[in-house]
Amino acid sequence: MTKSELIEVLAKREFQLAYKDVELAVKTMLEYMSSTLSTGERIEIRGFGSFSLHYRPPRVGRNPKTGDPVSLPAKHVPHFKPGKQMRERVNSCNSPIID
């Protein structure tokens, strides 16, 4: 599901809210989450999951075209850990989700 699809679904489901209001709410929430993570803070949404940053140390990678070694710098990458309720809901399906 893309951001646009999420906005559409929410706007149809919450008919009392204008499409523009739903769009603004989703965009504001995602922007706030991004800026919070960029400061190193953890975001926890009970029953859904938590977002945090994981440190990746520097390493030597390979150029896929030439095979030459490439030095890759250290970095922080976003990480999502689903909450217990999310895991249970996803795993409660008897049929596979992917075709």
XYZ file of N, CA and C in Angstrom:
297
model
N 0.850 -1.175 0.000
C 0.000 0.000 0.000
C 0.894 1.236 0.000
N 0.597 2.147 -0.892
C 1.361 3.389 -0.965
C 0.720 4.439 -0.060
N 1.427 5.557 0.114
C 0.895 6.646 0.929
C -0.417 7.162 0.331
N -0.464 7.305 -0.981
C -1.684 7.785 -1.650
C -2.848 6.827 -1.439
N -2.572 5.529 -1.522
C -3.621 4.533 -1.303
C -4.122 4.571 0.138
N -3.208 4.748 1.083
C -3.588 4.850 2.494
C -4.500 6.052 2.708
N -4.137 7.182 2.131
C -4.950 8.394 2.265
C -6.344 8.159 1.685
N -6.417 7.534 0.515
C -7.713 7.245 -0.113
C -8.582 6.350 0.761
N -7.988 5.272 1.279
C -8.742 4.330 2.114
C -9.258 5.022 3.370
N -8.408 5.801 4.014
C -8.827 6.491 5.237
C -9.903 7.528 4.953
N -9.768 8.255 3.843
C -10.759 9.279 3.497
C -12.123 8.644 3.218
N -12.132 7.475 2.575
C -13.401 6.785 2.299
C -13.997 6.196 3.573
N -13.131 5.681 4.430
C -13.590 5.034 5.664
C -14.108 6.057 6.676
N -13.393 7.165 6.777
C -13.779 8.236 7.709
C -14.459 9.336 6.905
N -15.692 9.072 6.484
C -16.391 9.961 5.558
C -16.645 11.355 6.126
N -16.610 11.514 7.456
C -16.837 12.826 8.054
C -15.619 13.739 7.906
N -14.475 13.169 7.513
C -13.261 13.961 7.311
C -13.065 14.237 5.828
N -12.674 15.464 5.528
C -12.394 15.829 4.138
C -11.105 15.150 3.686
N -11.018 14.856 2.399
C -9.830 14.207 1.827
C -8.576 15.005 2.165
N -8.648 16.331 2.033
C -7.483 17.193 2.298
C -7.048 17.098 3.760
N -8.010 16.948 4.675
C -7.677 16.813 6.098
C -6.954 15.498 6.369
N -7.429 14.426 5.742
C -6.781 13.115 5.898
C -5.377 13.170 5.310
N -5.254 13.766 4.133
C -3.952 13.890 3.476
C -2.976 14.672 4.352
N -3.433 15.793 4.915
C -2.586 16.608 5.786
C -2.184 15.830 7.037
N -3.125 15.089 7.631
C -2.832 14.323 8.848
C -1.782 13.250 8.582
N -1.940 12.506 7.492
C -0.990 11.433 7.170
C 0.385 12.020 6.873
N 0.439 13.057 6.042
C 1.721 13.668 5.690
C 2.405 14.273 6.910
N 1.637 14.921 7.782
C 2.199 15.519 8.995
C 2.746 14.442 9.923
N 1.989 13.356 10.090
C 2.434 12.270 10.959
C 3.733 11.649 10.439
N 3.792 11.372 9.142
C 4.995 10.764 8.570
C 6.193 11.707 8.647
N 5.964 12.991 8.421
C 7.047 13.970 8.511
C 7.562 14.061 9.949
N 6.641 14.077 10.913
C 7.039 14.147 12.316
C 7.808 12.892 12.727
N 7.364 11.733 12.258
C 8.071 10.489 12.573
C 9.479 10.508 11.976
N 9.614 10.986 10.757
C 10.930 11.066 10.113
C 11.855 12.006 10.864
N 11.339 13.171 11.240
C 12.196 14.129 11.945
C 12.560 13.622 13.336
N 11.649 12.910 13.994
C 11.942 12.343 15.314
C 13.033 11.284 15.208
N 12.923 10.398 14.223
C 13.951 9.372 14.027
C 15.295 9.995 13.674
N 15.283 11.077 12.897
C 16.544 11.697 12.487
C 17.298 12.301 13.667
N 16.605 12.559 14.781
C 17.282 13.055 15.980
C 17.755 11.909 16.871
N 17.455 10.674 16.464
C 17.900 9.517 17.234
C 16.880 9.015 18.239
N 15.722 9.659 18.301
C 14.692 9.228 19.246
C 13.956 7.998 18.726
N 13.448 7.215 19.647
C 12.676 6.007 19.335
C 11.199 6.375 19.346
N 10.419 5.758 18.464
C 8.976 5.987 18.403
C 8.291 4.668 18.734
N 7.395 4.697 19.713
C 6.665 3.481 20.084
C 5.176 3.734 19.972
N 4.501 2.894 19.212
C 3.053 2.954 19.071
C 2.526 1.633 19.625
N 1.969 1.683 20.822
C 1.531 0.469 21.521
C 0.568 -0.342 20.668
N 0.792 -1.638 20.612
C -0.059 -2.528 19.842
C 0.309 -2.589 18.372
N 1.122 -1.658 17.915
C 1.519 -1.632 16.504
C 2.979 -2.010 16.360
N 3.859 -1.245 17.015
C 5.285 -1.537 16.942
C 6.116 -0.323 17.295
N 7.419 -0.461 17.127
C 8.315 0.651 17.435
C 9.299 0.866 16.292
N 9.660 2.113 16.125
C 10.626 2.525 15.119
C 11.854 3.039 15.850
N 13.022 2.635 15.390
C 14.267 3.099 15.993
C 15.345 3.093 14.923
N 16.534 3.514 15.309
C 17.671 3.495 14.399
C 18.631 2.399 14.827
N 19.177 1.673 13.876
C 20.217 0.681 14.134
C 21.502 1.157 13.484
N 22.601 1.004 14.203
C 23.910 1.416 13.706
C 24.506 0.328 12.824
N 24.997 0.717 11.679
C 25.721 -0.189 10.785
C 27.167 0.292 10.734
N 28.112 -0.523 11.201
C 29.522 -0.106 11.204
C 30.075 -0.017 9.777
N 31.202 0.674 9.615
C 31.808 0.741 8.277
C 32.237 -0.657 7.833
N 32.215 -0.870 6.528
C 32.597 -2.181 6.013
C 33.120 -2.033 4.591
N 33.698 -3.100 4.106
C 34.169 -3.127 2.728
C 33.135 -3.893 1.909
N 32.602 -3.218 0.892
C 31.638 -3.842 -0.002
C 32.285 -4.093 -1.351
N 31.496 -4.483 -2.299
C 31.999 -4.761 -3.647
C 31.169 -3.995 -4.669
N 31.856 -3.451 -5.658
C 31.177 -2.846 -6.791
C 30.591 -3.996 -7.609
N 29.258 -4.050 -7.782
C 28.663 -5.196 -8.470
C 29.076 -5.306 -9.942
N 29.449 -4.196 -10.532
C 29.813 -4.220 -11.948
C 31.243 -4.711 -12.157
N 32.171 -4.185 -11.325
C 33.588 -4.511 -11.526
C 34.125 -5.518 -10.525
N 33.468 -5.652 -9.378
C 33.956 -6.557 -8.341
C 35.020 -5.933 -7.460
N 35.377 -4.673 -7.749
C 36.393 -3.989 -6.945
C 35.861 -3.708 -5.544
N 36.743 -3.758 -4.531
C 36.317 -3.424 -3.168
C 35.976 -1.938 -3.055
N 34.940 -1.648 -2.290
C 34.499 -0.275 -2.064
C 34.326 -0.092 -0.564
N 34.896 0.979 -0.030
C 34.769 1.271 1.394
C 33.415 1.938 1.646
N 32.611 1.323 2.492
C 31.296 1.866 2.821
C 31.343 2.454 4.230
N 30.893 3.703 4.390
C 30.971 4.357 5.701
C 29.936 3.809 6.687
N 30.146 4.123 7.954
C 29.174 3.767 8.990
C 27.906 4.579 8.759
N 26.782 4.018 9.180
C 25.525 4.746 9.019
C 24.487 4.201 9.990
N 23.431 4.966 10.161
C 22.276 4.536 10.940
C 21.145 4.250 9.964
N 20.453 3.142 10.175
C 19.340 2.770 9.303
C 18.067 2.629 10.136
N 16.922 3.032 9.587
C 15.660 2.877 10.311
C 15.332 1.397 10.498
N 14.728 1.094 11.634
C 14.359 -0.286 11.960
C 12.952 -0.277 12.549
N 12.123 -1.224 12.116
C 10.774 -1.370 12.662
C 10.659 -2.717 13.346
N 10.175 -2.704 14.578
C 9.930 -3.946 15.307
C 8.433 -4.014 15.592
N 7.738 -4.979 14.986
C 6.293 -5.070 15.213
C 5.979 -5.427 16.661
N 4.873 -4.882 17.162
C 4.414 -5.183 18.508
C 3.735 -6.541 18.562
N 3.464 -6.997 19.771
C 2.872 -8.319 19.969
C 1.520 -8.439 19.265
N 0.663 -7.431 19.417
C -0.658 -7.485 18.784
C -0.541 -7.523 17.265
N 0.404 -6.779 16.709
C 0.619 -6.775 15.255
C 1.076 -8.156 14.791
N 2.042 -8.735 15.496
C 2.536 -10.071 15.124
C 1.415 -11.101 15.183
N 0.622 -11.054 16.254
C -0.474 -12.016 16.407
C -1.512 -11.855 15.303
N -1.821 -10.620 14.955
C -2.823 -10.379 13.910
C -2.328 -10.859 12.549
N -1.076 -10.589 12.246
C -0.505 -11.012 10.967
C -0.428 -12.534 10.893
N -0.048 -13.164 11.996
C 0.121 -14.617 12.002
C -1.179 -15.391 12.213
N -2.287 -14.701 12.467
C -3.555 -15.396 12.692
C -4.215 -15.835 11.389
N -3.727 -15.355 10.264
C -4.284 -15.756 8.957
C -3.937 -17.213 8.693
N -4.922 -17.985 8.275
C -4.683 -19.392 7.946
C -4.132 -19.563 6.547
N -4.457 -18.624 5.666
C -3.976 -18.727 4.287
C -2.793 -17.784 4.087
N -1.887 -18.127 3.180
C -0.747 -17.249 2.932
C -1.197 -15.929 2.310
N -0.522 -14.851 2.686
C -0.858 -13.520 2.180
C -0.323 -13.342 0.766
N 0.874 -13.852 0.513
C 1.518 -13.696 -0.788
C 1.041 -14.798 -1.715
N 0.664 -14.430 -2.943
C 0.188 -15.414 -3.932
C 1.295 -16.316 -4.388
